[in-house]
């Protein structure tokens, strides 16, 4: 992964991100949610829609970037 992205990761904690990473079988997948933790070996993304955390080894990260907040649907009309 780009060293500039690795250096930027700690500054993204608390922001919504997408992280493309490798699975054990070699396929790639995305983790979309709030970046909650970064250390020397791994990062943690809280998947908002599912309510679970994904721990990703930094060695498995292919791409990472911040993304805009999740769109909200308008509520029912007020009467």
mmCIF file of N, CA and C in Angstrom:
data_model
loop_
_atom_site.group_PDB
_atom_site.id
_atom_site.type_symbol
_atom_site.label_atom_id
_atom_site.label_comp_id
_atom_site.label_asym_id
_atom_site.label_seq_id
_atom_site.Cartn_x
_atom_site.Cartn_y
_atom_site.Cartn_z
ATOM 1 N N UNK A 1 0.847 -1.178 0.000
ATOM 2 C CA UNK A 1 0.000 0.000 0.000
ATOM 3 C C UNK A 1 0.888 1.235 0.000
ATOM 4 N N UNK A 2 0.376 2.301 -0.555
ATOM 5 C CA UNK A 2 1.090 3.560 -0.650
ATOM 6 C C UNK A 2 1.485 4.041 0.751
ATOM 7 N N UNK A 3 2.775 4.315 1.000
ATOM 8 C CA UNK A 3 3.210 4.781 2.319
ATOM 9 C C UNK A 3 2.507 6.059 2.774
ATOM 10 N N UNK A 4 2.109 6.914 1.837
ATOM 11 C CA UNK A 4 1.398 8.136 2.206
ATOM 12 C C UNK A 4 0.032 7.812 2.802
ATOM 13 N N UNK A 5 -0.624 6.769 2.281
ATOM 14 C CA UNK A 5 -1.923 6.355 2.820
ATOM 15 C C UNK A 5 -1.740 5.772 4.216
ATOM 16 N N UNK A 6 -0.706 4.945 4.391
ATOM 17 C CA UNK A 6 -0.426 4.373 5.715
ATOM 18 C C UNK A 6 -0.192 5.495 6.721
ATOM 19 N N UNK A 7 0.550 6.518 6.325
ATOM 20 C CA UNK A 7 0.826 7.647 7.219
ATOM 21 C C UNK A 7 -0.441 8.437 7.527
ATOM 22 N N UNK A 8 -1.394 8.473 6.590
ATOM 23 C CA UNK A 8 -2.624 9.237 6.778
ATOM 24 C C UNK A 8 -3.651 8.511 7.633
ATOM 25 N N UNK A 9 -3.575 7.195 7.717
ATOM 26 C CA UNK A 9 -4.600 6.409 8.410
ATOM 27 C C UNK A 9 -4.910 6.897 9.824
ATOM 28 N N UNK A 10 -3.922 7.152 10.685
ATOM 29 C CA UNK A 10 -4.271 7.604 12.045
ATOM 30 C C UNK A 10 -5.110 8.885 12.054
ATOM 31 N N UNK A 11 -4.918 9.753 11.095
ATOM 32 C CA UNK A 11 -5.703 10.977 11.000
ATOM 33 C C UNK A 11 -7.128 10.756 10.542
ATOM 34 N N UNK A 12 -7.410 9.578 10.027
ATOM 35 C CA UNK A 12 -8.752 9.242 9.552
ATOM 36 C C UNK A 12 -9.612 8.574 10.616
ATOM 37 N N UNK A 13 -9.062 8.293 11.781
ATOM 38 C CA UNK A 13 -9.848 7.657 12.846
ATOM 39 C C UNK A 13 -11.059 8.534 13.146
ATOM 40 N N UNK A 14 -12.233 7.908 13.188
ATOM 41 C CA UNK A 14 -13.482 8.635 13.399
ATOM 42 C C UNK A 14 -14.185 9.017 12.110
ATOM 43 N N UNK A 15 -13.518 8.847 10.982
ATOM 44 C CA UNK A 15 -14.120 9.174 9.684
ATOM 45 C C UNK A 15 -14.622 7.905 9.010
ATOM 46 N N UNK A 16 -15.557 8.083 8.092
ATOM 47 C CA UNK A 16 -16.067 6.967 7.293
ATOM 48 C C UNK A 16 -15.043 6.682 6.199
ATOM 49 N N UNK A 17 -14.697 5.406 6.034
ATOM 50 C CA UNK A 17 -13.678 5.001 5.067
ATOM 51 C C UNK A 17 -14.131 3.757 4.315
ATOM 52 N N UNK A 18 -13.464 3.505 3.213
ATOM 53 C CA UNK A 18 -13.573 2.215 2.538
ATOM 54 C C UNK A 18 -12.155 1.667 2.473
ATOM 55 N N UNK A 19 -12.015 0.388 2.845
ATOM 56 C CA UNK A 19 -10.716 -0.272 2.849
ATOM 57 C C UNK A 19 -10.834 -1.543 2.013
ATOM 58 N N UNK A 20 -10.109 -1.599 0.918
ATOM 59 C CA UNK A 20 -10.058 -2.825 0.111
ATOM 60 C C UNK A 20 -8.903 -3.659 0.647
ATOM 61 N N UNK A 21 -9.214 -4.923 0.955
ATOM 62 C CA UNK A 21 -8.189 -5.782 1.549
ATOM 63 C C UNK A 21 -8.331 -7.209 1.040
ATOM 64 N N UNK A 22 -7.271 -7.979 1.227
ATOM 65 C CA UNK A 22 -7.249 -9.371 0.784
ATOM 66 C C UNK A 22 -7.852 -10.280 1.835
ATOM 67 N N UNK A 23 -8.602 -11.272 1.374
ATOM 68 C CA UNK A 23 -9.123 -12.338 2.221
ATOM 69 C C UNK A 23 -8.086 -13.466 2.256
ATOM 70 N N UNK A 24 -8.206 -14.403 3.204
ATOM 71 C CA UNK A 24 -7.238 -15.504 3.268
ATOM 72 C C UNK A 24 -7.127 -16.320 1.983
ATOM 73 N N UNK A 25 -8.217 -16.392 1.195
ATOM 74 C CA UNK A 25 -8.161 -17.166 -0.048
ATOM 75 C C UNK A 25 -7.602 -16.372 -1.231
ATOM 76 N N UNK A 26 -7.171 -15.126 -0.990
ATOM 77 C CA UNK A 26 -6.559 -14.316 -2.034
ATOM 78 C C UNK A 26 -7.504 -13.380 -2.756
ATOM 79 N N UNK A 27 -8.821 -13.538 -2.541
ATOM 80 C CA UNK A 27 -9.770 -12.606 -3.150
ATOM 81 C C UNK A 27 -9.736 -11.290 -2.392
ATOM 82 N N UNK A 28 -10.196 -10.227 -3.030
ATOM 83 C CA UNK A 28 -10.251 -8.915 -2.386
ATOM 84 C C UNK A 28 -11.700 -8.578 -2.043
ATOM 85 N N UNK A 29 -11.881 -7.827 -0.971
ATOM 86 C CA UNK A 29 -13.198 -7.362 -0.563
ATOM 87 C C UNK A 29 -13.051 -5.985 0.064
ATOM 88 N N UNK A 30 -14.169 -5.310 0.266
ATOM 89 C CA UNK A 30 -14.154 -3.974 0.850
ATOM 90 C C UNK A 30 -14.780 -3.985 2.228
ATOM 91 N N UNK A 31 -14.225 -3.188 3.118
ATOM 92 C CA UNK A 31 -14.827 -2.911 4.415
ATOM 93 C C UNK A 31 -15.209 -1.437 4.392
ATOM 94 N N UNK A 32 -16.493 -1.143 4.566
ATOM 95 C CA UNK A 32 -17.006 0.216 4.530
ATOM 96 C C UNK A 32 -17.592 0.553 5.890
ATOM 97 N N UNK A 33 -17.123 1.626 6.482
ATOM 98 C CA UNK A 33 -17.639 2.037 7.779
ATOM 99 C C UNK A 33 -16.723 3.066 8.421
ATOM 100 N N UNK A 34 -16.813 3.174 9.730
ATOM 101 C CA UNK A 34 -16.037 4.152 10.483
ATOM 102 C C UNK A 34 -14.720 3.531 10.941
ATOM 103 N N UNK A 35 -13.630 4.205 10.637
ATOM 104 C CA UNK A 35 -12.322 3.745 11.098
ATOM 105 C C UNK A 35 -12.221 4.050 12.589
ATOM 106 N N UNK A 36 -12.093 3.013 13.409
ATOM 107 C CA UNK A 36 -12.106 3.221 14.859
ATOM 108 C C UNK A 36 -10.746 3.032 15.506
ATOM 109 N N UNK A 37 -9.817 2.356 14.830
ATOM 110 C CA UNK A 37 -8.513 2.124 15.440
ATOM 111 C C UNK A 37 -7.480 1.807 14.374
ATOM 112 N N UNK A 38 -6.258 2.301 14.586
ATOM 113 C CA UNK A 38 -5.121 1.980 13.724
ATOM 114 C C UNK A 38 -3.918 1.787 14.634
ATOM 115 N N UNK A 39 -3.179 0.693 14.414
ATOM 116 C CA UNK A 39 -1.913 0.540 15.118
ATOM 117 C C UNK A 39 -0.863 0.092 14.101
ATOM 118 N N UNK A 40 0.282 -0.368 14.579
ATOM 119 C CA UNK A 40 1.376 -0.714 13.667
ATOM 120 C C UNK A 40 1.088 -1.922 12.789
ATOM 121 N N UNK A 41 0.147 -2.772 13.222
ATOM 122 C CA UNK A 41 -0.093 -4.021 12.502
ATOM 123 C C UNK A 41 -1.445 -4.137 11.836
ATOM 124 N N UNK A 42 -2.443 -3.412 12.346
ATOM 125 C CA UNK A 42 -3.813 -3.621 11.858
ATOM 126 C C UNK A 42 -4.645 -2.360 12.005
ATOM 127 N N UNK A 43 -5.827 -2.398 11.398
ATOM 128 C CA UNK A 43 -6.811 -1.341 11.567
ATOM 129 C C UNK A 43 -8.161 -1.995 11.835
ATOM 130 N N UNK A 44 -9.070 -1.204 12.408
ATOM 131 C CA UNK A 44 -10.405 -1.709 12.718
ATOM 132 C C UNK A 44 -11.427 -0.772 12.088
ATOM 133 N N UNK A 45 -12.341 -1.354 11.299
ATOM 134 C CA UNK A 45 -13.432 -0.601 10.675
ATOM 135 C C UNK A 45 -14.737 -1.092 11.290
ATOM 136 N N UNK A 46 -15.515 -0.165 11.847
ATOM 137 C CA UNK A 46 -16.837 -0.514 12.377
ATOM 138 C C UNK A 46 -17.836 -0.383 11.235
ATOM 139 N N UNK A 47 -18.423 -1.514 10.853
ATOM 140 C CA UNK A 47 -19.404 -1.522 9.758
ATOM 141 C C UNK A 47 -20.743 -1.065 10.327
ATOM 142 N N UNK A 48 -21.116 0.162 9.990
ATOM 143 C CA UNK A 48 -22.293 0.813 10.566
ATOM 144 C C UNK A 48 -23.579 0.049 10.295
ATOM 145 N N UNK A 49 -23.785 -0.388 9.087
ATOM 146 C CA UNK A 49 -25.046 -1.056 8.736
ATOM 147 C C UNK A 49 -25.214 -2.391 9.440
ATOM 148 N N UNK A 50 -24.114 -3.113 9.641
ATOM 149 C CA UNK A 50 -24.165 -4.436 10.237
ATOM 150 C C UNK A 50 -23.936 -4.374 11.739
ATOM 151 N N UNK A 51 -23.226 -3.360 12.192
ATOM 152 C CA UNK A 51 -22.948 -3.213 13.612
ATOM 153 C C UNK A 51 -21.802 -4.073 14.109
ATOM 154 N N UNK A 52 -20.924 -4.494 13.207
ATOM 155 C CA UNK A 52 -19.790 -5.324 13.595
ATOM 156 C C UNK A 52 -18.485 -4.633 13.226
ATOM 157 N N UNK A 53 -17.407 -5.097 13.832
ATOM 158 C CA UNK A 53 -16.080 -4.575 13.518
ATOM 159 C C UNK A 53 -15.335 -5.548 12.625
ATOM 160 N N UNK A 54 -14.542 -5.000 11.712
ATOM 161 C CA UNK A 54 -13.671 -5.793 10.855
ATOM 162 C C UNK A 54 -12.239 -5.407 11.198
ATOM 163 N N UNK A 55 -11.439 -6.394 11.574
ATOM 164 C CA UNK A 55 -10.018 -6.169 11.844
ATOM 165 C C UNK A 55 -9.248 -6.589 10.601
ATOM 166 N N UNK A 56 -8.440 -5.666 10.082
ATOM 167 C CA UNK A 56 -7.695 -5.916 8.849
ATOM 168 C C UNK A 56 -6.214 -5.703 9.122
ATOM 169 N N UNK A 57 -5.412 -6.697 8.831
ATOM 170 C CA UNK A 57 -3.959 -6.544 8.942
ATOM 171 C C UNK A 57 -3.500 -5.529 7.900
ATOM 172 N N UNK A 58 -2.612 -4.627 8.289
ATOM 173 C CA UNK A 58 -2.127 -3.619 7.338
ATOM 174 C C UNK A 58 -1.463 -4.274 6.134
ATOM 175 N N UNK A 59 -0.858 -5.439 6.333
ATOM 176 C CA UNK A 59 -0.218 -6.148 5.223
ATOM 177 C C UNK A 59 -1.227 -6.596 4.166
ATOM 178 N N UNK A 60 -2.509 -6.714 4.544
ATOM 179 C CA UNK A 60 -3.548 -7.160 3.613
ATOM 180 C C UNK A 60 -4.283 -6.007 2.937
ATOM 181 N N UNK A 61 -4.013 -4.778 3.339
ATOM 182 C CA UNK A 61 -4.708 -3.615 2.775
ATOM 183 C C UNK A 61 -4.151 -3.296 1.397
ATOM 184 N N UNK A 62 -5.051 -3.211 0.415
ATOM 185 C CA UNK A 62 -4.668 -2.842 -0.943
ATOM 186 C C UNK A 62 -4.883 -1.354 -1.184
ATOM 187 N N UNK A 63 -6.018 -0.842 -0.742
ATOM 188 C CA UNK A 63 -6.383 0.569 -0.914
ATOM 189 C C UNK A 63 -7.187 1.013 0.294
ATOM 190 N N UNK A 64 -7.126 2.297 0.589
ATOM 191 C CA UNK A 64 -7.961 2.864 1.644
ATOM 192 C C UNK A 64 -8.169 4.336 1.330
ATOM 193 N N UNK A 65 -9.396 4.800 1.604
ATOM 194 C CA UNK A 65 -9.662 6.229 1.399
ATOM 195 C C UNK A 65 -10.885 6.633 2.206
ATOM 196 N N UNK A 66 -10.919 7.908 2.609
ATOM 197 C CA UNK A 66 -12.128 8.405 3.274
ATOM 198 C C UNK A 66 -13.240 8.574 2.252
ATOM 199 N N UNK A 67 -14.468 8.409 2.698
ATOM 200 C CA UNK A 67 -15.637 8.574 1.836
ATOM 201 C C UNK A 67 -16.641 9.482 2.539
ATOM 202 N N UNK A 68 -17.585 10.056 1.787
ATOM 203 C CA UNK A 68 -18.571 10.942 2.405
ATOM 204 C C UNK A 68 -19.465 10.195 3.401
ATOM 205 N N UNK A 69 -20.061 10.940 4.326
ATOM 206 C CA UNK A 69 -21.003 10.311 5.265
ATOM 207 C C UNK A 69 -22.124 9.613 4.516
ATOM 208 N N UNK A 70 -22.685 8.612 5.169
ATOM 209 C CA UNK A 70 -23.784 7.856 4.574
ATOM 210 C C UNK A 70 -24.979 8.781 4.344
ATOM 211 N N UNK A 71 -25.612 8.628 3.194
ATOM 212 C CA UNK A 71 -26.784 9.450 2.871
ATOM 213 C C UNK A 71 -27.938 9.071 3.798
ATOM 214 N N UNK A 72 -28.701 10.058 4.178
ATOM 215 C CA UNK A 72 -29.867 9.784 5.001
ATOM 216 C C UNK A 72 -31.120 9.979 4.154
ATOM 217 N N UNK A 73 -32.084 9.146 4.411
ATOM 218 C CA UNK A 73 -33.362 9.273 3.708
ATOM 219 C C UNK A 73 -34.236 10.278 4.448
ATOM 220 N N UNK A 74 -34.999 11.026 3.699
ATOM 221 C CA UNK A 74 -35.905 11.954 4.393
ATOM 222 C C UNK A 74 -36.981 11.165 5.140
ATOM 223 N N UNK A 75 -37.377 11.684 6.271
ATOM 224 C CA UNK A 75 -38.415 11.028 7.056
ATOM 225 C C UNK A 75 -39.774 11.206 6.424
ATOM 226 N N UNK A 76 -40.788 10.634 7.060
ATOM 227 C CA UNK A 76 -42.147 10.799 6.513
ATOM 228 C C UNK A 76 -42.587 12.266 6.605
ATOM 229 N N UNK A 77 -43.460 12.661 5.721
ATOM 230 C CA UNK A 77 -43.905 14.058 5.742
ATOM 231 C C UNK A 77 -44.627 14.380 7.066
ATOM 232 N N UNK A 78 -44.416 15.598 7.529
ATOM 233 C CA UNK A 78 -45.086 16.033 8.749
ATOM 234 C C UNK A 78 -46.472 16.549 8.424
ATOM 235 N N UNK A 79 -47.403 16.319 9.317
ATOM 236 C CA UNK A 79 -48.788 16.787 9.084
ATOM 237 C C UNK A 79 -49.141 17.869 10.058
#
